């Protein structure tokens, strides 16, 4: 049950709230401001997002089959890949966005993110954030 809750957290909070905002809003804004990003960094990050989805689906399948060694292997790989992905976002994506976007564009982006949170459900997002501060318990 704990593993299912962990996967649900990453699928819902990580993918639905975080990755979706990047894919639906940030990436298109950056690609418009700097077209080369769409062919390199943005494409790589979108590929990561898809890989994360596939890994979580495989982990769910392994849980259903009782293949616990496979579940462990998949979740360790997910953790490692996610750390690399976060580093790429922090060291490349967000630095580049800060460099190429004007203050007005950043403000519009911020409010677009808030609108997306409202669309997806702010209360639900807050509940996931409370899980994190409580250790996913």
mmCIF file of C-alpha atoms in Angstrom:
data_model
loop_
_atom_site.group_PDB
_atom_site.id
_atom_site.type_symbol
_atom_site.label_atom_id
_atom_site.label_comp_id
_atom_site.label_asym_id
_atom_site.label_seq_id
_atom_site.Cartn_x
_atom_site.Cartn_y
_atom_site.Cartn_z
ATOM 1 C CA UNK A 1 0.000 0.000 0.000
ATOM 2 C CA UNK A 2 2.852 2.393 0.840
ATOM 3 C CA UNK A 3 4.454 1.796 -2.569
ATOM 4 C CA UNK A 4 1.168 2.564 -4.322
ATOM 5 C CA UNK A 5 0.888 5.831 -2.396
ATOM 6 C CA UNK A 6 4.445 6.742 -3.342
ATOM 7 C CA UNK A 7 3.776 6.047 -7.020
ATOM 8 C CA UNK A 8 0.507 7.975 -6.819
ATOM 9 C CA UNK A 9 2.380 10.951 -5.370
ATOM 10 C CA UNK A 10 4.933 10.982 -8.189
ATOM 11 C CA UNK A 11 2.290 10.406 -10.839
ATOM 12 C CA UNK A 12 -0.121 13.035 -9.535
ATOM 13 C CA UNK A 13 2.044 15.712 -7.963
ATOM 14 C CA UNK A 14 5.274 15.273 -9.881
ATOM 15 C CA UNK A 15 3.768 14.575 -13.272
ATOM 16 C CA UNK A 16 0.363 16.214 -13.217
ATOM 17 C CA UNK A 17 1.305 19.419 -11.433
ATOM 18 C CA UNK A 18 5.015 19.934 -12.071
ATOM 19 C CA UNK A 19 5.710 18.305 -15.442
ATOM 20 C CA UNK A 20 2.401 19.386 -16.917
ATOM 21 C CA UNK A 21 3.091 23.045 -16.134
ATOM 22 C CA UNK A 22 6.455 22.731 -17.828
ATOM 23 C CA UNK A 23 5.013 20.979 -20.871
ATOM 24 C CA UNK A 24 1.858 23.090 -21.214
ATOM 25 C CA UNK A 25 3.364 26.479 -20.378
ATOM 26 C CA UNK A 26 7.091 26.866 -19.736
ATOM 27 C CA UNK A 27 8.510 24.878 -22.638
ATOM 28 C CA UNK A 28 6.455 26.691 -25.273
ATOM 29 C CA UNK A 29 7.348 30.096 -23.793
ATOM 30 C CA UNK A 30 11.043 29.198 -23.822
ATOM 31 C CA UNK A 31 10.924 27.696 -27.314
ATOM 32 C CA UNK A 32 9.298 30.873 -28.601
ATOM 33 C CA UNK A 33 11.891 33.067 -26.884
ATOM 34 C CA UNK A 34 14.821 30.837 -27.870
ATOM 35 C CA UNK A 35 13.948 28.342 -30.668
ATOM 36 C CA UNK A 36 17.143 26.299 -30.226
ATOM 37 C CA UNK A 37 15.969 25.270 -26.753
ATOM 38 C CA UNK A 38 13.071 23.385 -28.307
ATOM 39 C CA UNK A 39 15.469 21.226 -30.260
ATOM 40 C CA UNK A 40 17.811 20.428 -27.392
ATOM 41 C CA UNK A 41 17.137 20.941 -23.703
ATOM 42 C CA UNK A 42 13.345 21.071 -23.899
ATOM 43 C CA UNK A 43 13.242 17.933 -26.059
ATOM 44 C CA UNK A 44 15.487 16.097 -23.586
ATOM 45 C CA UNK A 45 13.367 17.140 -20.600
ATOM 46 C CA UNK A 46 10.153 16.095 -22.356
ATOM 47 C CA UNK A 47 11.782 12.737 -23.057
ATOM 48 C CA UNK A 48 12.604 12.439 -19.340
ATOM 49 C CA UNK A 49 8.970 13.145 -18.445
ATOM 50 C CA UNK A 50 7.791 10.354 -20.735
ATOM 51 C CA UNK A 51 10.429 7.991 -19.326
ATOM 52 C CA UNK A 52 9.204 8.783 -15.785
ATOM 53 C CA UNK A 53 5.628 7.946 -16.790
ATOM 54 C CA UNK A 54 6.727 4.646 -18.298
ATOM 55 C CA UNK A 55 8.827 3.745 -15.254
ATOM 56 C CA UNK A 56 5.929 4.391 -12.873
ATOM 57 C CA UNK A 57 3.608 2.291 -15.034
ATOM 58 C CA UNK A 58 6.164 -0.537 -15.062
ATOM 59 C CA UNK A 59 6.504 -0.288 -11.265
ATOM 60 C CA UNK A 60 2.722 -0.508 -10.852
ATOM 61 C CA UNK A 61 2.672 -3.587 -13.086
ATOM 62 C CA UNK A 62 5.487 -5.169 -11.063
ATOM 63 C CA UNK A 63 3.605 -4.468 -7.811
ATOM 64 C CA UNK A 64 0.496 -6.167 -9.206
ATOM 65 C CA UNK A 65 2.629 -9.177 -10.182
ATOM 66 C CA UNK A 66 4.373 -9.273 -6.806
ATOM 67 C CA UNK A 67 7.764 -8.815 -8.488
ATOM 68 C CA UNK A 68 9.342 -6.984 -5.559
ATOM 69 C CA UNK A 69 12.937 -7.054 -6.813
ATOM 70 C CA UNK A 70 11.740 -5.475 -10.066
ATOM 71 C CA UNK A 71 9.772 -2.836 -8.138
ATOM 72 C CA UNK A 72 12.887 -1.978 -6.139
ATOM 73 C CA UNK A 73 15.011 -1.791 -9.293
ATOM 74 C CA UNK A 74 12.503 0.470 -11.062
ATOM 75 C CA UNK A 75 12.038 2.830 -8.121
ATOM 76 C CA UNK A 76 15.793 3.133 -7.583
ATOM 77 C CA UNK A 77 16.200 3.945 -11.276
ATOM 78 C CA UNK A 78 13.343 6.463 -11.035
ATOM 79 C CA UNK A 79 15.036 8.132 -8.065
ATOM 80 C CA UNK A 80 18.380 8.332 -9.850
ATOM 81 C CA UNK A 81 16.844 9.636 -13.076
ATOM 82 C CA UNK A 82 14.740 12.166 -11.174
ATOM 83 C CA UNK A 83 17.814 13.528 -9.387
ATOM 84 C CA UNK A 84 19.563 13.970 -12.742
ATOM 85 C CA UNK A 85 16.444 15.601 -14.177
ATOM 86 C CA UNK A 86 16.156 18.045 -11.276
ATOM 87 C CA UNK A 87 19.827 18.950 -11.700
ATOM 88 C CA UNK A 88 19.259 19.632 -15.408
ATOM 89 C CA UNK A 89 16.286 21.843 -14.562
ATOM 90 C CA UNK A 90 18.123 23.744 -11.840
ATOM 91 C CA UNK A 91 21.465 24.069 -13.622
ATOM 92 C CA UNK A 92 20.270 24.603 -17.192
ATOM 93 C CA UNK A 93 16.545 25.139 -17.714
ATOM 94 C CA UNK A 94 15.801 27.622 -14.944
ATOM 95 C CA UNK A 95 19.084 29.503 -15.396
ATOM 96 C CA UNK A 96 18.382 29.831 -19.118
ATOM 97 C CA UNK A 97 14.791 30.921 -18.481
ATOM 98 C CA UNK A 98 16.010 33.546 -16.046
ATOM 99 C CA UNK A 99 18.523 34.804 -18.619
ATOM 100 C CA UNK A 100 16.283 34.975 -21.690
ATOM 101 C CA UNK A 101 12.902 35.992 -20.277
ATOM 102 C CA UNK A 102 12.059 39.566 -19.383
ATOM 103 C CA UNK A 103 10.644 40.402 -15.964
ATOM 104 C CA UNK A 104 7.203 40.848 -17.576
ATOM 105 C CA UNK A 105 7.452 37.418 -19.214
ATOM 106 C CA UNK A 106 8.466 35.847 -15.897
ATOM 107 C CA UNK A 107 5.507 37.490 -14.179
ATOM 108 C CA UNK A 108 3.098 36.239 -16.876
ATOM 109 C CA UNK A 109 4.632 32.788 -16.530
ATOM 110 C CA UNK A 110 4.128 32.860 -12.763
ATOM 111 C CA UNK A 111 0.454 33.760 -13.127
ATOM 112 C CA UNK A 112 0.005 31.135 -15.843
ATOM 113 C CA UNK A 113 1.349 28.561 -13.384
ATOM 114 C CA UNK A 114 -1.136 29.733 -10.753
ATOM 115 C CA UNK A 115 -3.954 29.453 -13.297
ATOM 116 C CA UNK A 116 -2.845 25.897 -14.147
ATOM 117 C CA UNK A 117 -2.827 24.998 -10.428
ATOM 118 C CA UNK A 118 -6.399 26.289 -10.141
ATOM 119 C CA UNK A 119 -7.395 24.315 -13.231
ATOM 120 C CA UNK A 120 -5.863 21.114 -11.853
ATOM 121 C CA UNK A 121 -7.121 21.659 -8.308
ATOM 122 C CA UNK A 122 -5.329 23.742 -5.704
ATOM 123 C CA UNK A 123 -6.702 21.802 -2.729
ATOM 124 C CA UNK A 124 -5.444 18.546 -4.175
ATOM 125 C CA UNK A 125 -1.998 20.069 -4.810
ATOM 126 C CA UNK A 126 -1.887 21.389 -1.248
ATOM 127 C CA UNK A 127 -2.766 17.939 0.097
ATOM 128 C CA UNK A 128 0.190 16.448 -1.786
ATOM 129 C CA UNK A 129 2.489 19.190 -0.478
ATOM 130 C CA UNK A 130 1.328 18.429 3.060
ATOM 131 C CA UNK A 131 2.187 14.765 2.472
ATOM 132 C CA UNK A 132 5.744 15.794 1.641
ATOM 133 C CA UNK A 133 6.102 17.941 4.736
ATOM 134 C CA UNK A 134 4.716 15.013 6.737
ATOM 135 C CA UNK A 135 7.002 12.452 5.104
ATOM 136 C CA UNK A 136 4.356 10.995 2.745
ATOM 137 C CA UNK A 137 2.599 9.459 5.720
#
